[in-house]
Coordinates of C-alpha atoms in Angstrom, one line a residue:
X1 CA -15.7 6.7 15.1
X2 CA -14.5 9.1 12.1
X3 CA -16.9 11.0 10.0
X4 CA -18.0 8.7 6.8
X5 CA -15.7 9.6 4.0
X6 CA -18.6 11.2 1.9
X7 CA -18.5 13.5 4.9
X8 CA -14.6 13.9 5.2
X9 CA -13.9 15.8 2.1
X10 CA -12.6 19.5 2.7
X11 CA -14.8 22.0 1.2
X12 CA -14.7 21.6 -3.1
X13 CA -14.3 25.4 -2.8
X14 CA -10.8 25.2 -0.9
X15 CA -9.1 22.9 -3.1
X16 CA -10.3 25.0 -6.0
X17 CA -9.1 28.2 -4.2
X18 CA -5.7 26.6 -3.1
X19 CA -5.0 25.6 -6.7
X20 CA -6.4 28.6 -8.3
X21 CA -3.2 29.5 -9.9
X22 CA -2.3 25.9 -11.0
X23 CA -3.4 24.3 -13.9
X24 CA -5.2 20.7 -13.9
X25 CA -4.3 18.3 -14.5
X26 CA -3.1 18.2 -10.8
X27 CA -2.9 16.1 -7.6
X28 CA -3.3 17.5 -3.8
X29 CA -2.6 16.0 -0.6
X30 CA -4.4 17.3 2.4
X31 CA -2.3 17.4 5.1
X32 CA -4.7 17.8 7.9
X33 CA -6.6 14.2 6.5
X34 CA -2.8 12.8 6.1
X35 CA -2.0 13.7 9.8
X36 CA -5.2 12.6 10.8
X37 CA -5.0 8.9 9.3
X38 CA -1.6 8.6 10.5
X39 CA -2.9 9.2 14.0
X40 CA -5.8 6.7 13.6
X41 CA -3.2 3.9 12.3
X42 CA -1.4 4.3 15.4
X43 CA -4.2 4.3 17.5
X44 CA -5.2 0.9 16.2
X45 CA -2.0 -0.5 16.4
X46 CA -2.0 -0.8 19.9
X47 CA 1.7 0.4 20.5
X48 CA 3.4 -1.4 18.1
X49 CA 5.3 0.3 15.6
X50 CA 3.8 0.8 12.1
X51 CA 6.0 0.0 8.7
X52 CA 5.1 2.2 6.3
X53 CA 4.4 0.7 2.6
X54 CA 6.1 2.7 0.3
X55 CA 4.1 1.4 -2.8
X56 CA 1.0 3.2 -1.1
X57 CA 2.5 6.5 -0.7
X58 CA 5.6 6.7 -3.2
X59 CA 6.6 10.2 -2.2
X60 CA 9.8 10.6 -0.6
X61 CA 8.8 13.8 1.6
X62 CA 5.3 12.2 2.7
X63 CA 7.4 9.2 3.8
X64 CA 9.7 11.4 5.8
X65 CA 6.8 13.4 7.5
X66 CA 5.2 10.3 8.4
X67 CA 8.4 8.6 9.7
X68 CA 8.7 11.3 11.7
X69 CA 5.9 10.7 13.7
X70 CA 5.9 8.6 16.9
X71 CA 4.5 5.1 16.3
X72 CA 6.0 4.9 12.9
X73 CA 9.2 3.1 11.8
X74 CA 10.8 1.6 8.7
X75 CA 9.7 1.1 5.3
X76 CA 7.9 -1.5 3.4
X77 CA 9.5 -1.3 0.1
X78 CA 8.5 -2.7 -3.5
X79 CA 11.2 -3.7 -5.8
X80 CA 14.9 -4.1 -4.8
X81 CA 15.8 -0.9 -7.2
X82 CA 13.8 0.8 -4.8
X83 CA 15.0 -0.5 -1.4
X84 CA 18.4 0.7 -2.4
X85 CA 17.4 4.2 -3.5
X86 CA 15.8 4.6 -0.2
X87 CA 18.5 3.3 1.2
X88 CA 20.8 5.8 -0.2
X89 CA 18.4 8.3 0.4
X90 CA 19.3 8.2 4.3
X91 CA 16.0 5.6 5.4
X92 CA 17.9 3.3 7.9
X93 CA 15.2 0.5 7.7
X94 CA 13.7 -1.1 4.4
X95 CA 12.2 -4.1 4.1
X96 CA 11.6 -5.2 0.4
X97 CA 8.3 -7.4 0.9
X98 CA 8.4 -8.6 -2.5
X99 CA 11.1 -11.7 -3.7
X100 CA 13.3 -10.2 -6.7
X101 CA 15.0 -11.3 -9.9
X102 CA 17.1 -8.1 -10.0
X103 CA 20.8 -9.7 -10.5
X104 CA 22.3 -6.1 -10.7
X105 CA 20.3 -4.8 -7.8
X106 CA 21.7 -8.1 -5.7
X107 CA 25.1 -7.4 -7.2
X108 CA 25.3 -3.5 -5.9
X109 CA 23.5 -5.0 -2.6
X110 CA 26.1 -7.3 -2.0
X111 CA 28.8 -5.2 -2.7
X112 CA 28.1 -2.1 -0.7
X113 CA 27.6 -1.8 3.1
X114 CA 25.5 1.1 3.2
X115 CA 22.5 -0.7 2.0
X116 CA 23.4 -4.2 3.0
X117 CA 23.0 -2.7 6.3
X118 CA 19.4 -1.2 5.8
X119 CA 18.1 -3.5 3.3
X120 CA 16.2 -6.6 3.9
X121 CA 14.8 -9.0 1.3
X122 CA 12.2 -11.8 1.1
X123 CA 12.4 -15.0 0.1
X124 CA 10.3 -18.2 0.2
X125 CA 12.3 -20.7 -2.0
X126 CA 16.2 -21.7 -1.3
X127 CA 16.5 -20.7 -5.6
X128 CA 16.4 -16.9 -4.6
X129 CA 19.2 -17.5 -2.3
X130 CA 20.9 -19.2 -5.1
X131 CA 20.2 -16.1 -7.5
X132 CA 21.5 -13.8 -4.9
X133 CA 25.2 -16.1 -4.7
X134 CA 25.1 -15.8 -8.3
X135 CA 24.8 -12.2 -8.3
X136 CA 27.8 -11.4 -6.1
X137 CA 31.0 -10.3 -7.7
X138 CA 33.4 -12.5 -6.4
X139 CA 30.6 -15.6 -6.4
X140 CA 28.8 -17.2 -3.5
X141 CA 29.0 -15.9 0.1
X142 CA 31.5 -13.4 -0.9
X143 CA 30.9 -9.7 -0.2
X144 CA 28.4 -8.0 2.5
X145 CA 26.0 -10.3 4.6
X146 CA 22.5 -10.2 3.0
X147 CA 19.8 -9.7 5.4
X148 CA 16.9 -12.2 4.7
X149 CA 13.1 -12.3 5.7
X150 CA 11.1 -15.5 4.9
X151 CA 7.1 -14.9 4.0
X152 CA 4.5 -17.2 5.2
X153 CA 1.2 -17.8 3.3
X154 CA -1.5 -16.4 5.0
X155 CA -4.0 -17.7 2.7
X156 CA -7.5 -19.3 4.2
X157 CA -8.4 -22.7 2.9
X158 CA -11.2 -24.7 2.8
X159 CA -13.1 -28.1 2.2
X160 CA -9.5 -29.6 2.4
X161 CA -7.9 -27.2 0.4
X162 CA -9.8 -27.0 -2.4
X163 CA -11.4 -23.5 -1.8
X164 CA -8.7 -20.9 -1.3
X165 CA -9.2 -17.2 0.1
X166 CA -6.2 -14.8 -0.2
X167 CA -3.5 -13.9 -2.6
X168 CA -1.3 -16.4 -4.0
X169 CA 2.2 -15.5 -2.4
X170 CA 4.6 -17.6 -0.7
X171 CA 4.6 -21.5 -1.0
X172 CA 5.3 -21.5 2.7
X173 CA 2.1 -22.5 4.6
X174 CA 3.0 -24.7 7.7
X175 CA 5.5 -24.0 10.2
X176 CA 7.7 -26.9 9.3
X177 CA 8.1 -25.6 6.1
X178 CA 8.9 -22.3 7.2
X179 CA 11.6 -23.6 9.8
X180 CA 13.1 -26.1 6.9
X181 CA 14.0 -22.8 4.7
X182 CA 15.2 -20.9 8.3
X183 CA 17.4 -23.8 8.6
X184 CA 18.9 -23.2 5.4
X185 CA 19.3 -19.7 5.2
X186 CA 21.3 -19.8 8.8
X187 CA 23.5 -22.7 7.5
X188 CA 24.6 -20.7 3.9
X189 CA 27.4 -18.1 4.0
X190 CA 26.8 -15.0 3.5
X191 CA 23.1 -14.7 4.7
X192 CA 21.3 -13.6 7.8
X193 CA 18.0 -14.3 8.7
X194 CA 16.0 -11.0 10.5
X195 CA 12.9 -11.4 10.2
X196 CA 9.5 -13.3 9.0
X197 CA 6.5 -11.7 7.5
X198 CA 3.0 -12.9 6.9
X199 CA 0.5 -10.3 5.1
X200 CA -3.3 -11.1 5.1
X201 CA -4.3 -9.4 2.3
X202 CA -7.9 -11.2 2.1
X203 CA -8.6 -9.5 5.9
X204 CA -6.6 -6.2 5.5
X205 CA -7.6 -5.3 1.8
X206 CA -11.2 -6.8 1.7
X207 CA -13.8 -4.1 2.9
X208 CA -16.3 -5.8 5.0
X209 CA -19.2 -3.2 4.9
X210 CA -20.2 -2.6 1.0
X211 CA -22.9 -0.3 0.5
X212 CA -26.0 -2.4 -1.1
X213 CA -24.3 -5.6 -0.5
X214 CA -25.7 -7.0 3.1
X215 CA -25.1 -10.4 2.1
X216 CA -22.2 -9.8 0.6
X217 CA -20.8 -8.3 3.3
X218 CA -22.0 -10.5 5.8
X219 CA -20.4 -13.3 4.2
X220 CA -17.0 -11.4 3.9
X221 CA -17.2 -11.0 7.9
X222 CA -17.7 -14.4 8.7
X223 CA -14.8 -15.4 6.3
X224 CA -12.6 -13.0 7.9
X225 CA -13.5 -13.8 11.7
X226 CA -12.9 -17.6 11.0
X227 CA -10.0 -16.7 8.8
X228 CA -8.3 -14.3 11.6
X229 CA -8.4 -17.2 14.0
X230 CA -7.1 -19.8 11.8
X231 CA -4.2 -17.3 10.8
X232 CA -3.3 -16.3 14.4
X233 CA -2.7 -19.9 15.4
X234 CA -0.8 -20.9 12.4
X235 CA 1.7 -17.8 12.9
X236 CA 1.9 -18.2 16.5
X237 CA 3.2 -21.8 15.4
X238 CA 5.4 -20.4 12.9
X239 CA 7.0 -18.2 14.7
X240 CA 7.4 -20.1 17.5
X241 CA 9.0 -22.8 14.8
X242 CA 11.6 -20.0 13.3
X243 CA 12.7 -18.4 16.6
X244 CA 13.8 -22.3 17.3
X245 CA 16.0 -22.4 14.2
X246 CA 17.2 -18.4 14.5
X247 CA 16.5 -16.9 18.3
X248 CA 17.5 -13.5 17.5
X249 CA 15.0 -13.0 15.0
X250 CA 14.4 -8.7 14.4
X251 CA 10.7 -8.7 13.8
X252 CA 7.6 -10.3 12.8
X253 CA 5.5 -8.1 10.5
X254 CA 2.0 -8.7 9.4
X255 CA -1.6 -6.7 8.8
X256 CA -2.3 -4.1 6.4
X257 CA -4.7 -0.9 6.8
X258 CA -7.8 -2.8 7.2
X259 CA -6.6 -5.2 9.6
X260 CA -4.3 -3.3 11.9
X261 CA -6.1 -3.5 15.2
X262 CA -6.9 -7.1 14.8
X263 CA -3.0 -8.3 13.8
X264 CA -1.6 -5.9 16.3
X265 CA -3.5 -7.9 19.2
X266 CA -1.7 -11.3 18.2
X267 CA 1.1 -11.8 20.4
X268 CA 3.8 -12.8 18.0
X269 CA 3.6 -9.7 15.6
X270 CA 6.0 -7.2 16.7
X271 CA 5.3 -4.5 13.8
X272 CA 2.3 -4.0 11.8
X273 CA 2.4 -2.6 8.0
X274 CA 0.0 -0.2 6.7
X275 CA 0.3 2.5 3.9
X276 CA -2.9 2.8 2.1
X277 CA -4.6 4.5 5.2
X278 CA -2.6 7.7 4.9
X279 CA -4.1 8.5 1.6
X280 CA -7.3 6.4 2.2
X281 CA -8.4 6.0 -1.6
X282 CA -11.7 4.6 -2.5
X283 CA -11.4 0.9 -1.9
X284 CA -11.1 1.5 2.0
X285 CA -14.6 3.3 2.2
X286 CA -15.8 -0.2 2.8
X287 CA -14.9 -1.2 6.2
X288 CA -16.8 -1.4 9.3
X289 CA -13.9 -1.1 11.9
X290 CA -12.5 2.1 10.7
X291 CA -13.1 5.4 9.0
X292 CA -10.4 7.6 7.4
X293 CA -10.2 10.6 5.4
X294 CA -9.6 11.3 1.9
X295 CA -6.1 12.9 1.6
X296 CA -5.3 12.4 -1.8
X297 CA -7.3 14.0 -4.8
X298 CA -6.5 14.6 -8.4
X299 CA -8.3 17.1 -10.6
X300 CA -8.9 17.2 -14.2
X301 CA -10.1 20.5 -16.1
X302 CA -13.2 20.7 -18.0
X303 CA -12.4 21.0 -21.6
X304 CA -15.9 20.7 -23.5
X305 CA -19.6 21.3 -22.5
X306 CA -21.2 18.9 -25.2
X307 CA -24.7 19.5 -24.4
X308 CA -26.5 19.8 -21.1
X309 CA -26.0 17.6 -18.2
X310 CA -22.6 16.6 -19.6
X311 CA -18.9 17.8 -19.6
X312 CA -15.6 16.4 -20.6
X313 CA -12.5 16.4 -18.7
X314 CA -9.1 16.0 -20.2
X315 CA -7.8 12.5 -19.0
X316 CA -8.8 10.9 -16.3
X317 CA -8.5 7.1 -17.5
X318 CA -6.3 6.2 -14.3
X319 CA -7.6 2.4 -13.4
X320 CA -6.5 0.8 -10.0
X321 CA -4.6 -2.9 -10.5
X322 CA -6.2 -6.1 -9.3
X323 CA -9.3 -7.9 -11.1
X324 CA -10.7 -5.5 -13.7
X325 CA -14.2 -3.8 -12.6
X326 CA -16.1 -0.8 -11.8
X327 CA -14.5 -0.8 -8.5
X328 CA -10.9 -0.2 -9.7
X329 CA -12.2 3.3 -11.8
X330 CA -11.5 6.7 -10.3
X331 CA -14.0 8.4 -8.1
X332 CA -15.5 11.6 -9.8
X333 CA -16.5 13.2 -6.1
X334 CA -16.4 17.2 -6.2
X335 CA -18.4 18.7 -7.2
X336 CA -20.8 15.6 -5.7
X337 CA -23.3 14.0 -8.4
X338 CA -21.2 13.3 -11.5
X339 CA -21.1 10.0 -12.9
X340 CA -19.5 8.2 -15.9
X341 CA -20.8 7.6 -19.4
X342 CA -21.4 4.1 -19.3
X343 CA -20.6 4.1 -23.0
X344 CA -17.4 5.4 -22.2
X345 CA -16.0 5.3 -18.9
X346 CA -13.1 7.0 -17.8
X347 CA -10.9 7.6 -21.1
X348 CA -7.0 7.8 -21.8
X349 CA -7.0 11.3 -23.3
X350 CA -10.9 12.9 -22.4
X351 CA -13.8 11.7 -19.9
X352 CA -17.2 12.8 -20.4
X353 CA -19.3 12.9 -17.1
X354 CA -23.2 13.4 -16.7
X355 CA -25.4 14.6 -13.8
X356 CA -27.1 17.9 -13.1
X357 CA -23.5 19.1 -11.3
X358 CA -22.1 19.4 -15.1
X359 CA -24.1 22.4 -16.0
X360 CA -22.6 24.4 -13.1
X361 CA -19.2 23.7 -14.6
X362 CA -17.7 26.3 -17.1
X363 CA -14.8 25.4 -19.4
X364 CA -11.5 25.5 -17.3
X365 CA -13.3 24.5 -14.0
X366 CA -11.8 21.2 -12.3
X367 CA -13.7 18.1 -11.6
X368 CA -11.9 16.8 -8.6
X369 CA -11.3 12.6 -8.4
X370 CA -10.4 9.9 -5.9
X371 CA -8.1 7.4 -7.1
X372 CA -9.6 3.5 -6.3
X373 CA -5.8 2.4 -4.8
X374 CA -3.4 4.8 -2.9
X375 CA 0.3 5.1 -4.3
X376 CA -0.6 4.1 -8.2
X377 CA -2.0 7.8 -8.5
X378 CA 1.6 9.1 -8.3
X379 CA 2.7 7.0 -11.1
X380 CA 0.5 9.3 -13.4
X381 CA 1.7 12.6 -11.8
X382 CA 5.5 14.3 -11.0
X383 CA 4.4 16.1 -8.2
X384 CA 2.2 16.7 -5.0
X385 CA 0.4 19.9 -4.1
X386 CA 0.5 20.0 -0.3
X387 CA -2.5 21.9 1.2
X388 CA -3.3 22.9 4.2
X389 CA -7.1 24.7 4.3
X390 CA -7.6 27.0 1.5
X391 CA -3.5 27.2 0.4
X392 CA -0.6 25.2 -0.9
X393 CA 2.4 25.1 1.6
X394 CA 4.8 22.8 -0.5
X395 CA 5.1 21.2 -3.7
X396 CA 7.1 17.9 -3.7
X397 CA 8.1 15.2 -6.2
X398 CA 6.9 11.8 -6.5
X399 CA 8.6 8.8 -7.2
X400 CA 8.3 9.5 -10.8
X401 CA 8.8 13.2 -10.4
X402 CA 12.5 12.6 -8.7
X403 CA 12.9 10.3 -12.3
X404 CA 11.8 7.0 -11.2
X405 CA 9.2 4.4 -12.2
X406 CA 10.2 1.3 -10.4
X407 CA 7.5 -0.8 -12.0

């Protein structure tokens, strides 16, 4: 097993040496850690290809880097505008993981064979087909054939459905409901059913070994084991039902960084989705089944020394999405021993940090942080400095740096 994340950082001095010529705020990606994480995802996927979740990367250069490796194939995107941009940038296989209401985007997709051949859109309701048809320049069924994927609800339900564990995504829960929508797609001109997706976020994105919370961790492990068993049976039945309608289904996608090895073991699955496991943000420190290496860090400069045991850095208030809580905040990690002031937390313009390590920092020094989630960090920075050892070997734009903020 790989080392614990706390032991897996490159030496702080190497980051500081590599970026000594650069002013903070800035972001680095440790390429050795990034590549090691990619290799570990491939190992856990048991020979099934990994589709890279672009929302967890948000940098074309790094998407290209990981897709050049054996074991990775295709992108899972997060908006239609992003999907079209990626397709026009030369990525040949882009699965849009969420339904869209982007009428202009659908008009573009239906009107151009290049992106239409590369992009697959997600639906879980006939109304989404209606929206696409209404956006076609020459009316329903006209233009290019639209590739379609259906999404299965993966939530785990207890007490007759009164208790639900998992994200509120697709309304399609039963194989019969999925097959009914499949028949609608197959019979409808202008659409082609090519895939099925089922993302088990309550397994893939929820840590099962939270430090200092043994009871919660045991409860999560019991829940996840039961949820995996239930979903494997239902997913198999759903795939079988859909294949009876569309025998040439191209792919069945499932999983996520935290469940790669479990999902890959299911015979019904043809590919795995993963992205966060490349950067390994702090929310992925809490899994027993794997230990990644933190690859993406950002630095804020010390701008004040208010007193003993305190420094103030510029900015830093970059909370992650999801239910608000301390686990959604960036983690000051290098030098070790710094913590937020509970009365202020990370601020929009400045962030005070407390701890004995503060006394060893001077104005202008860098403090290194990890974001709670993966790609969201790239919405704050326009470039990533790619580091090998103690030098920056390249600087590449994020989506934002290329002028795109898709959400």
